[in-house]
Every structure is written in C-alpha cells, then in structure tokens.
Short mmCIF file of C-alpha atoms in Angstrom, two decimals:
data_model
loop_
_atom_site.label_atom_id
_atom_site.label_comp_id
_atom_site.label_asym_id
_atom_site.label_seq_id
_atom_site.Cartn_x
_atom_site.Cartn_y
_atom_site.Cartn_z
CA MET A 998 -88.56 12.04 18.77
CA LEU A 999 -91.37 10.46 16.71
CA LYS A 1000 -90.69 6.70 17.12
CA ASN A 1001 -91.42 4.36 14.60
CA ASP A 1002 -93.15 0.74 14.39
CA GLU A 1003 -89.67 -0.94 14.84
CA TYR A 1004 -88.95 0.75 18.08
CA TYR A 1005 -92.39 -0.50 19.89
CA ILE A 1006 -91.94 -4.28 18.27
CA LYS A 1007 -88.07 -4.32 19.71
CA ARG A 1008 -89.98 -3.33 23.09
CA CYS A 1009 -92.12 -5.98 22.62
CA PHE A 1010 -89.46 -8.51 22.07
CA LYS A 1011 -87.64 -7.49 25.51
CA LEU A 1012 -90.97 -7.73 27.52
CA ALA A 1013 -91.58 -11.32 25.92
CA GLN A 1014 -88.72 -12.62 26.97
CA LYS A 1015 -89.47 -11.87 30.76
CA GLY A 1016 -91.77 -15.07 29.99
CA ILE A 1017 -88.94 -17.30 29.26
CA GLY A 1018 -89.36 -20.75 30.93
CA LYS A 1019 -92.87 -19.65 32.25
CA VAL A 1020 -95.13 -20.16 29.46
CA SER A 1021 -94.02 -23.01 27.15
CA PRO A 1022 -95.37 -24.63 25.35
CA ASN A 1023 -97.31 -21.40 24.61
CA PRO A 1024 -95.31 -18.51 22.81
CA LEU A 1025 -93.39 -15.65 24.11
CA VAL A 1026 -95.26 -12.39 23.66
CA GLY A 1027 -95.09 -8.91 24.67
CA ALA A 1028 -97.69 -6.15 23.99
CA VAL A 1029 -97.30 -2.29 23.98
CA ILE A 1030 -100.21 0.29 24.04
CA VAL A 1031 -98.80 3.55 22.62
CA GLU A 1032 -100.95 7.03 22.36
CA ASN A 1033 -99.65 10.29 21.00
CA ASN A 1034 -95.96 8.85 20.54
CA LYS A 1035 -95.97 7.53 24.20
CA ILE A 1036 -96.16 4.36 26.09
CA ILE A 1037 -99.44 4.26 27.85
CA SER A 1038 -99.10 0.57 29.27
CA GLU A 1039 -97.32 -2.38 28.33
CA SER A 1040 -97.08 -6.17 29.69
CA PHE A 1041 -96.10 -10.03 28.51
CA HIS A 1042 -97.67 -13.08 28.85
CA LYS A 1043 -95.98 -14.23 32.10
CA LYS A 1044 -97.29 -17.91 32.58
CA TYR A 1045 -98.85 -20.57 30.71
CA GLY A 1046 -102.63 -20.65 31.49
CA GLU A 1047 -102.97 -17.19 32.39
CA TYR A 1048 -103.81 -14.22 30.39
CA HIS A 1049 -101.77 -13.05 27.28
CA ALA A 1050 -99.97 -10.10 27.12
CA GLU A 1051 -102.60 -8.17 25.04
CA ARG A 1052 -105.10 -8.64 27.96
CA ASN A 1053 -102.78 -7.89 30.57
CA ALA A 1054 -101.68 -4.47 29.00
CA ILE A 1055 -104.90 -3.59 28.28
CA ASN A 1056 -106.20 -4.09 31.93
CA LYS A 1057 -103.57 -2.17 33.34
CA LEU A 1058 -106.03 0.81 32.12
CA PRO A 1059 -109.11 1.64 33.73
CA GLU A 1060 -112.02 -0.48 32.32
CA ASN A 1061 -113.82 2.61 30.61
CA TYR A 1062 -110.45 4.22 29.12
CA ASP A 1063 -111.01 5.16 25.13
CA PHE A 1064 -108.39 3.43 22.70
CA SER A 1065 -109.89 4.94 19.87
CA ASN A 1066 -106.66 7.05 19.37
CA SER A 1067 -104.31 4.25 20.89
CA THR A 1068 -101.95 1.57 18.55
CA ILE A 1069 -101.50 -1.73 19.97
CA TYR A 1070 -98.07 -3.37 19.40
CA ILE A 1071 -97.48 -7.27 19.81
CA ASN A 1072 -94.64 -9.74 18.35
CA LEU A 1073 -97.34 -12.17 17.56
CA GLU A 1074 -100.67 -11.95 15.73
CA PRO A 1075 -103.35 -11.78 18.41
CA CYS A 1076 -104.92 -15.00 19.15
CA THR A 1077 -108.50 -15.48 17.55
CA HIS A 1078 -109.64 -18.62 19.27
CA HIS A 1079 -110.76 -19.87 22.91
CA GLY A 1080 -107.84 -21.70 24.56
CA LYS A 1081 -107.34 -21.46 28.05
CA THR A 1082 -108.10 -17.72 27.93
CA PRO A 1083 -110.12 -15.98 25.83
CA PRO A 1084 -109.44 -14.50 22.41
CA CYS A 1085 -107.34 -11.36 22.43
CA CYS A 1086 -108.21 -10.02 18.99
CA ASP A 1087 -112.14 -10.18 20.22
CA LEU A 1088 -111.05 -7.68 23.04
CA ILE A 1089 -108.74 -5.45 20.90
CA ILE A 1090 -112.06 -5.12 18.76
CA LYS A 1091 -114.07 -4.39 21.55
CA LYS A 1092 -112.17 -1.91 22.83
CA LYS A 1093 -112.09 -0.21 19.58
CA PHE A 1094 -108.18 0.50 19.13
CA LYS A 1095 -107.04 2.60 15.94
CA ARG A 1096 -104.54 0.12 15.06
CA VAL A 1097 -102.88 -2.94 15.44
CA VAL A 1098 -99.21 -3.67 14.62
CA PHE A 1099 -97.91 -6.96 15.10
CA ALA A 1100 -94.57 -8.89 14.03
CA MET A 1101 -95.65 -11.94 12.60
CA LYS A 1102 -98.48 -13.97 11.45
CA ASP A 1103 -99.08 -16.99 13.86
CA PRO A 1104 -98.01 -20.12 12.73
CA ASN A 1105 -101.10 -21.95 14.85
CA PRO A 1106 -103.69 -22.83 11.92
CA LEU A 1107 -106.30 -21.98 14.64
CA VAL A 1108 -105.12 -18.53 14.36
CA ALA A 1109 -102.90 -18.25 11.22
CA GLY A 1110 -103.94 -14.75 9.61
CA LYS A 1111 -107.60 -14.83 10.96
CA SER A 1112 -107.22 -11.71 12.87
CA ILE A 1113 -106.38 -9.75 9.67
CA GLU A 1114 -109.88 -10.67 8.54
CA LYS A 1115 -111.40 -9.66 11.67
CA LEU A 1116 -109.94 -6.43 11.89
CA LYS A 1117 -110.43 -5.50 8.34
CA LYS A 1118 -114.29 -6.28 9.17
CA ASN A 1119 -114.05 -3.91 11.92
CA ASN A 1120 -112.42 -0.95 10.26
CA ILE A 1121 -109.58 -1.32 12.31
CA GLN A 1122 -106.29 -0.43 10.80
CA TYR A 1123 -103.47 -2.86 10.98
CA ASP A 1124 -100.11 -3.60 9.66
CA PHE A 1125 -97.67 -6.68 10.17
CA GLY A 1126 -94.39 -8.04 9.08
CA VAL A 1127 -92.64 -5.48 11.21
CA LEU A 1128 -89.15 -7.17 12.26
CA GLU A 1129 -90.79 -10.73 11.45
CA TYR A 1130 -87.42 -12.40 11.04
CA GLN A 1131 -86.08 -11.24 14.53
CA ALA A 1132 -89.72 -11.97 15.72
CA LYS A 1133 -89.60 -15.76 14.06
CA TYR A 1134 -86.08 -16.30 15.99
CA LEU A 1135 -87.59 -15.38 18.97
CA ASN A 1136 -90.49 -17.90 19.10
CA ARG A 1137 -88.27 -20.56 17.06
CA PHE A 1138 -89.55 -23.02 19.68
CA PHE A 1139 -92.93 -22.40 19.41
CA ILE A 1140 -93.21 -22.51 15.30
CA LYS A 1141 -91.26 -25.51 15.22
CA HIS A 1142 -93.47 -27.27 17.72
CA ILE A 1143 -96.72 -26.01 16.12
CA GLN A 1144 -95.57 -26.68 12.57
CA SER A 1145 -94.08 -30.25 12.79
CA LYS A 1146 -95.11 -31.64 16.39
CA LEU A 1147 -91.38 -31.96 16.97
CA PRO A 1148 -89.48 -30.10 19.43
CA TYR A 1149 -86.88 -27.38 18.38
CA LEU A 1150 -83.43 -29.20 18.63
CA THR A 1151 -79.96 -27.30 19.75
CA ILE A 1152 -76.58 -28.91 20.11
CA LYS A 1153 -74.35 -27.35 22.58
CA VAL A 1154 -70.16 -27.74 22.32
CA ALA A 1155 -67.32 -26.49 23.47
CA GLN A 1156 -64.29 -27.17 21.43
CA SER A 1157 -60.81 -26.68 21.15
CA ILE A 1158 -59.13 -24.06 18.66
CA ASN A 1159 -58.59 -27.38 16.21
CA GLY A 1160 -61.93 -28.45 16.85
CA LYS A 1161 -62.13 -31.24 19.33
CA ILE A 1162 -64.57 -31.58 21.80
CA ALA A 1163 -62.41 -33.88 24.05
CA SER A 1164 -58.82 -35.57 24.32
CA TYR A 1165 -58.94 -38.93 22.65
CA ASN A 1166 -58.83 -40.68 25.94
CA TYR A 1167 -61.76 -38.20 27.20
CA LYS A 1168 -59.64 -37.18 30.23
CA SER A 1169 -59.72 -33.65 29.20
CA LYS A 1170 -62.49 -31.36 30.55
CA TRP A 1171 -63.71 -27.67 31.01
CA LEU A 1172 -62.75 -26.59 27.61
CA SER A 1173 -64.57 -23.28 27.83
CA ASN A 1174 -63.90 -20.56 30.63
CA GLU A 1175 -66.25 -19.80 33.63
CA LEU A 1176 -67.96 -16.95 31.66
CA SER A 1177 -69.12 -19.70 29.03
CA ARG A 1178 -69.96 -22.06 31.82
CA LYS A 1179 -72.12 -19.68 33.22
CA ASP A 1180 -73.73 -18.91 29.75
CA VAL A 1181 -74.46 -22.45 29.03
CA HIS A 1182 -76.15 -22.61 32.50
CA SER A 1183 -78.51 -19.67 31.48
CA ASN A 1184 -79.22 -21.43 28.06
CA ARG A 1185 -80.30 -24.70 29.81
CA SER A 1186 -82.80 -22.41 31.59
CA LYS A 1187 -84.38 -21.40 28.64
CA TYR A 1188 -85.27 -24.97 27.05
CA ASP A 1189 -87.99 -27.39 28.18
CA ALA A 1190 -85.39 -30.22 28.31
CA ILE A 1191 -81.86 -31.06 28.38
CA LEU A 1192 -80.80 -34.60 26.41
CA VAL A 1193 -77.69 -36.52 26.70
CA GLY A 1194 -76.80 -39.97 25.43
CA THR A 1195 -75.20 -42.73 27.37
CA ASN A 1196 -71.45 -42.02 26.86
CA THR A 1197 -72.18 -38.73 28.40
CA VAL A 1198 -73.82 -39.94 31.48
CA LEU A 1199 -71.22 -42.64 31.90
CA LYS A 1200 -68.02 -40.20 31.33
CA ASP A 1201 -69.40 -37.34 32.65
CA LYS A 1202 -72.06 -38.17 35.33
CA PRO A 1203 -73.48 -34.60 34.49
CA SER A 1204 -76.36 -33.29 36.87
CA LEU A 1205 -78.12 -31.76 34.08
CA ASN A 1206 -79.56 -28.91 36.07
CA VAL A 1207 -79.33 -24.97 36.36
CA ARG A 1208 -76.81 -24.10 38.96
CA LEU A 1209 -74.29 -21.12 37.97
CA THR A 1210 -77.35 -19.14 37.35
CA LYS A 1211 -81.01 -18.24 38.40
CA GLY A 1212 -83.60 -20.09 36.42
CA ARG A 1213 -85.43 -23.63 36.14
CA ASN A 1214 -84.12 -26.62 35.80
CA PRO A 1215 -85.32 -28.36 32.29
CA LYS A 1216 -86.63 -31.86 32.15
CA ARG A 1217 -83.96 -34.48 31.92
CA ILE A 1218 -84.02 -36.83 28.73
CA ILE A 1219 -81.51 -39.73 28.60
CA LEU A 1220 -81.25 -41.68 25.28
CA ASP A 1221 -80.17 -45.56 26.68
CA ARG A 1222 -80.99 -48.14 23.33
CA ASN A 1223 -79.71 -51.20 25.25
CA LEU A 1224 -80.03 -50.11 29.03
CA SER A 1225 -76.69 -50.09 29.65
CA LEU A 1226 -76.78 -47.69 32.36
CA ASN A 1227 -77.04 -48.63 36.09
CA PRO A 1228 -80.23 -46.94 38.11
CA ASP A 1229 -77.51 -44.84 39.83
CA ASP A 1230 -76.31 -43.07 36.68
CA ILE A 1231 -80.14 -42.27 36.02
CA TYR A 1232 -81.71 -41.74 39.36
CA ASN A 1233 -78.53 -39.05 40.56
CA GLU A 1234 -81.17 -36.28 41.25
CA SER A 1235 -84.16 -35.91 43.05
CA ASN A 1236 -86.27 -34.81 40.02
CA LEU A 1237 -87.27 -38.20 39.11
CA SER A 1238 -90.94 -37.18 37.75
CA ASP A 1239 -88.89 -35.05 35.17
CA THR A 1240 -86.54 -37.44 33.91
CA ILE A 1241 -87.19 -39.36 30.59
CA LEU A 1242 -85.59 -42.17 29.44
CA ILE A 1243 -85.67 -43.19 25.64
CA SER A 1244 -84.64 -46.60 24.79
CA SER A 1245 -85.22 -49.55 22.34
CA ILE A 1246 -88.77 -51.48 21.87
CA LYS A 1247 -86.62 -54.20 22.15
CA ASN A 1248 -86.30 -54.19 25.78
CA LYS A 1249 -89.86 -53.92 26.54
CA ASN A 1250 -89.90 -57.27 28.07
CA SER A 1251 -86.56 -56.64 30.43
CA LEU A 1252 -86.99 -56.76 33.86
CA LYS A 1253 -84.49 -53.95 34.37
CA LEU A 1254 -87.08 -51.97 32.52
CA GLU A 1255 -89.86 -52.54 34.79
CA GLU A 1256 -87.89 -51.26 37.55
CA ILE A 1257 -86.78 -48.26 35.35
CA LYS A 1258 -90.53 -47.61 34.30
CA ASN A 1259 -91.28 -47.36 38.04
CA LYS A 1260 -89.20 -44.27 38.75
CA VAL A 1261 -88.85 -42.50 35.66
CA ASN A 1262 -91.14 -41.72 32.45
CA VAL A 1263 -89.98 -44.61 29.72
CA ILE A 1264 -90.39 -43.84 25.76
CA LEU A 1265 -89.74 -46.98 23.97
CA VAL A 1266 -89.03 -46.49 20.12
CA ASP A 1267 -87.97 -48.99 17.21
CA GLU A 1268 -84.64 -48.89 15.63
CA SER A 1269 -82.79 -49.78 12.34
CA ASP A 1270 -78.88 -50.34 11.96
CA ASP A 1271 -78.27 -50.32 15.52
CA LYS A 1272 -79.66 -47.16 15.87
CA LEU A 1273 -82.82 -45.84 17.59
CA ASN A 1274 -85.35 -44.00 15.47
CA LEU A 1275 -84.64 -40.68 16.73
CA LYS A 1276 -87.42 -38.92 14.93
CA SER A 1277 -89.91 -41.65 16.60
CA ALA A 1278 -88.69 -40.44 20.10
CA PHE A 1279 -88.77 -36.78 19.27
CA GLU A 1280 -92.34 -37.08 17.97
CA LYS A 1281 -93.30 -38.95 21.55
CA ILE A 1282 -91.72 -36.16 23.24
CA GLY A 1283 -93.31 -33.39 21.27
CA GLU A 1284 -96.66 -35.07 22.46
CA LEU A 1285 -95.60 -34.50 26.45
CA GLY A 1286 -95.69 -30.82 25.15
CA ILE A 1287 -91.95 -30.29 25.28
CA ASN A 1288 -91.12 -27.53 22.30
CA SER A 1289 -87.29 -27.36 22.63
CA ILE A 1290 -84.47 -29.78 23.88
CA TYR A 1291 -80.87 -28.39 24.59
CA ILE A 1292 -78.70 -31.42 23.53
CA GLU A 1293 -75.05 -31.69 25.32
CA SER A 1294 -73.96 -34.76 23.40
CA GLY A 1295 -70.85 -36.98 22.13
CA SER A 1296 -69.80 -37.29 18.24
CA LYS A 1297 -72.08 -40.33 18.09
CA LEU A 1298 -75.73 -38.98 19.18
CA SER A 1299 -74.91 -35.65 17.22
CA SER A 1300 -73.57 -37.48 14.11
CA ASN A 1301 -76.81 -39.49 14.11
CA LEU A 1302 -78.96 -36.48 14.62
CA LEU A 1303 -77.41 -34.36 11.93
CA GLU A 1304 -77.62 -37.52 9.35
CA ASN A 1305 -81.40 -37.33 10.21
CA ASN A 1306 -81.63 -33.86 9.26
CA LEU A 1307 -83.03 -33.10 13.22
CA ILE A 1308 -80.73 -30.49 14.04
CA ASP A 1309 -82.08 -26.71 14.15
CA GLU A 1310 -79.60 -25.25 16.15
CA ILE A 1311 -75.87 -25.32 17.08
CA ILE A 1312 -73.96 -23.71 19.59
CA ILE A 1313 -70.27 -23.48 19.68
CA TYR A 1314 -68.35 -22.58 22.56
CA GLN A 1315 -64.73 -21.86 20.71
CA THR A 1316 -61.84 -22.06 22.90
CA PRO A 1317 -58.23 -21.00 22.45
CA LYS A 1318 -56.96 -24.37 23.94
CA PHE A 1319 -55.40 -26.79 21.47
CA LEU A 1320 -56.07 -30.54 22.21
CA GLY A 1321 -53.74 -32.22 19.38
CA LYS A 1322 -55.43 -35.49 18.94
CA GLY A 1323 -58.96 -35.87 20.16
CA ILE A 1324 -62.79 -35.84 19.46
CA SER A 1325 -64.58 -33.91 17.08
CA LEU A 1326 -68.30 -33.31 17.72
CA PHE A 1327 -69.42 -34.87 14.22
CA ASP A 1328 -66.68 -37.72 13.80
CA GLU A 1329 -68.93 -39.99 13.12
CA TYR A 1330 -71.23 -38.20 10.77
CA GLU A 1331 -71.21 -39.93 7.31
CA ILE A 1332 -73.72 -39.11 3.79
CA ASP A 1333 -74.01 -41.43 1.04
CA ASN A 1334 -73.91 -38.51 -1.37
CA PRO A 1335 -71.02 -36.19 -1.05
CA ASN A 1336 -72.99 -33.58 -2.71
CA VAL A 1337 -75.37 -33.08 -0.40
CA ILE A 1338 -74.24 -30.84 2.77
CA ASN A 1339 -75.85 -29.75 5.68
CA GLU A 1340 -76.00 -26.05 5.64
CA PHE A 1341 -76.12 -23.53 8.69
CA TYR A 1342 -76.18 -19.75 8.78
CA LEU A 1343 -74.24 -17.80 11.37
CA HIS A 1344 -77.03 -16.09 13.23
CA LYS A 1345 -74.83 -14.05 16.31
CA PHE A 1346 -71.72 -14.24 18.08
CA LYS A 1347 -70.64 -13.19 21.25
CA ARG A 1348 -67.27 -12.88 22.95
CA PHE A 1349 -66.47 -14.28 26.64
CA ASP A 1350 -63.29 -13.41 27.62
CA ASP A 1351 -60.95 -15.43 25.28
CA ASP A 1352 -63.84 -17.86 24.34
CA VAL A 1353 -66.39 -17.16 21.25
CA LYS A 1354 -69.83 -18.20 21.32
CA LEU A 1355 -71.21 -18.91 17.44
CA ILE A 1356 -74.70 -19.69 17.24
CA TYR A 1357 -75.71 -21.45 13.55
CA THR A 1358 -79.21 -22.20 12.54
CA LYS A 1359 -80.81 -24.07 9.96
CA ILE A 1360 -83.01 -21.43 9.06
CA ASN A 1361 -81.59 -17.96 8.22
CA TYR A 1362 -83.36 -15.46 10.58
CA SER A 1363 -80.90 -12.58 9.25
CA GLU A 1364 -83.22 -11.69 6.22
#
C-alpha cells in the first residue's frame, strides 16, 4: 500500500509524544526517514539538551549511507540555529536528502521559515503544512511560550451534572470516578507545573504530585496573596526546591516571608483591587523556563484567570452526580460588557465509564 505524507507525519506525532515530560522547554519532535515507501529509520527528541529527533534518526544509519533517494518527515520545521546542539537543517543538507516534509513552521524567530530558504538554495524538495493544526496542538505549550513568554495555562475541573465543583459547604469529595482521577494524574505528568490557590490548599491539603500513574512530578506553584498559609500547609512534601510561592509585593518585609524564602522559591508581584497581577506572575514564571501549568483551583482563582483572558484550555470531567446547591467553577467571574463573551472550542472528548472528559481550547485546532 502506498502511504502518503499524512501517514508518516502521524507517525512523527506518536514518536514525538515519547518526549513528553523530558524535553521542555524545547518542543516535542519526532522524525521518520522513508525510502521506497518504507521506514528505514525513526526517532524523537528524547531529553532537553540532547540531540534532536532528526539527528537521532539519521545517526541510526551508517555514516556513509546514501540519502539521495530518501524523504525525512518531521512534525516541526528543522532548526537552523546553534543552541545546545548543532542545527538539524544543516545536517539534512549535508546528507543530501531528496525531500523534506514537515508539519508546521517553527514559531521561534531564530528558525521561522529559514530552513525553507536553505533547502531551496540547496535544491532539496520540501513541503510543509501537513496536518498543521494537529502539529500545533501537540506543541501548544512550546508555541505559547516562544511567542508570548507566558506559560500555557490549563484549568482542570470535575463537576456534577448540574455544573457544581463542590457542595456549598465544601464537604463533597471525589466527584469523578477512579478512571478519571488516574487520567488527571497522567495529565499532571505532562505539564511543567501544577498550580493551586490558597483556599484549595486549606480545604483539600493536596499533594500535587503524580501517584496513580507513572510520570514526573510537576513543580508546585501556590498563590498566597496575604501569606495566610502556615508553613506546614506549604512544606508538606520533600520537593521544596520544586515549590514556588506567589505572593503580593506588600509582604516583602514580612518576617514570615523571610522564613518561607529560606525554603521555597518566592515570586512577588504587585496587586490592584485586592487581586494579584496574575499576568506579571506568569511572566516571571515563564522566565524560569516553565512552559505549561496545570491549574486545579476553585472559583475565585478560576474567575480571575478568565477575567484576565489568561486561560488557554479547560478540561472538564463531567460526572453523572447531582450536587444541588453548590459552588460552580466560575461563580465569581464578572464582565463589565455583557456583549463580551469568552469563547472556547470543543477540541476532544473521551468517556471514562460514566464520566465524560471534555477538552476546550481557546484556539480552534480542528481547522
């Protein structure tokens, strides 16, 4: 069967996903080398700072291998600049590939379309834009960070059939089933950090780690504007070096802050109307190389994020339970102009027994 470009780009996607949790802040990249409708080598970017997918795939073949009849497929434009590793585009040209196919241009201004110029100059055939929107969703964390210096923000929530995340007295727990909770832990491992607000820490005492599946523990980010948390509320895990506390600049001379600063990384930001400047906070977090944040928060923080147009994705685990009177995720969300509506697109849904996982994104990746 003659396989087309989409087939091999899809294979690149699968390979690229093997790097989840290992390559950030770099993008996820897979590479497939094809000759006479047959895959002769393939690989992926395995770890931050190590060789990229293209070089790994090429290095699997003999040094003197003739690539003049080969096509290399990549889900992202091959790099043209020297970073921690040499540029992949130069290697592809050196090996004299017949054709190069990649899914999307690299949003990094150091690369952005420059490989096309090099390939054209060296008479190498090229095509790009194959399954472009799928490629953009795969590397949405990298794209957001490279373009805005901000991390990609995803809010996760489990809610009842009538849209409540908790009972009015916050005594309800585990709205979602075991399969959904396992999926949540899998999601945590894919993000650089997990964020919660003060109320979530006080009410739930969350560990904020990965337990129900294999994967790395994300860094922990806690928003505590007034330093209302006790040290034991924050230092409930051994990974203190991976804990970040965000608080108000007004606390800069607090003795309690000095105690906290000796144990965890502290970011201070200004505030207005009794609310932290969240964009400033995320700009500072982005400077730390954190590309993505998984947010498990209550209504107050979620509403604040939505008001400031900072949310990129919402994951809802819709359960068949009915809570009656209770708390909704965006109960405190307010807009001055009723004609302004935050719009999200349904990207994907999946069933976990009687729970349904719904993924909504700010950008339509289905075009």
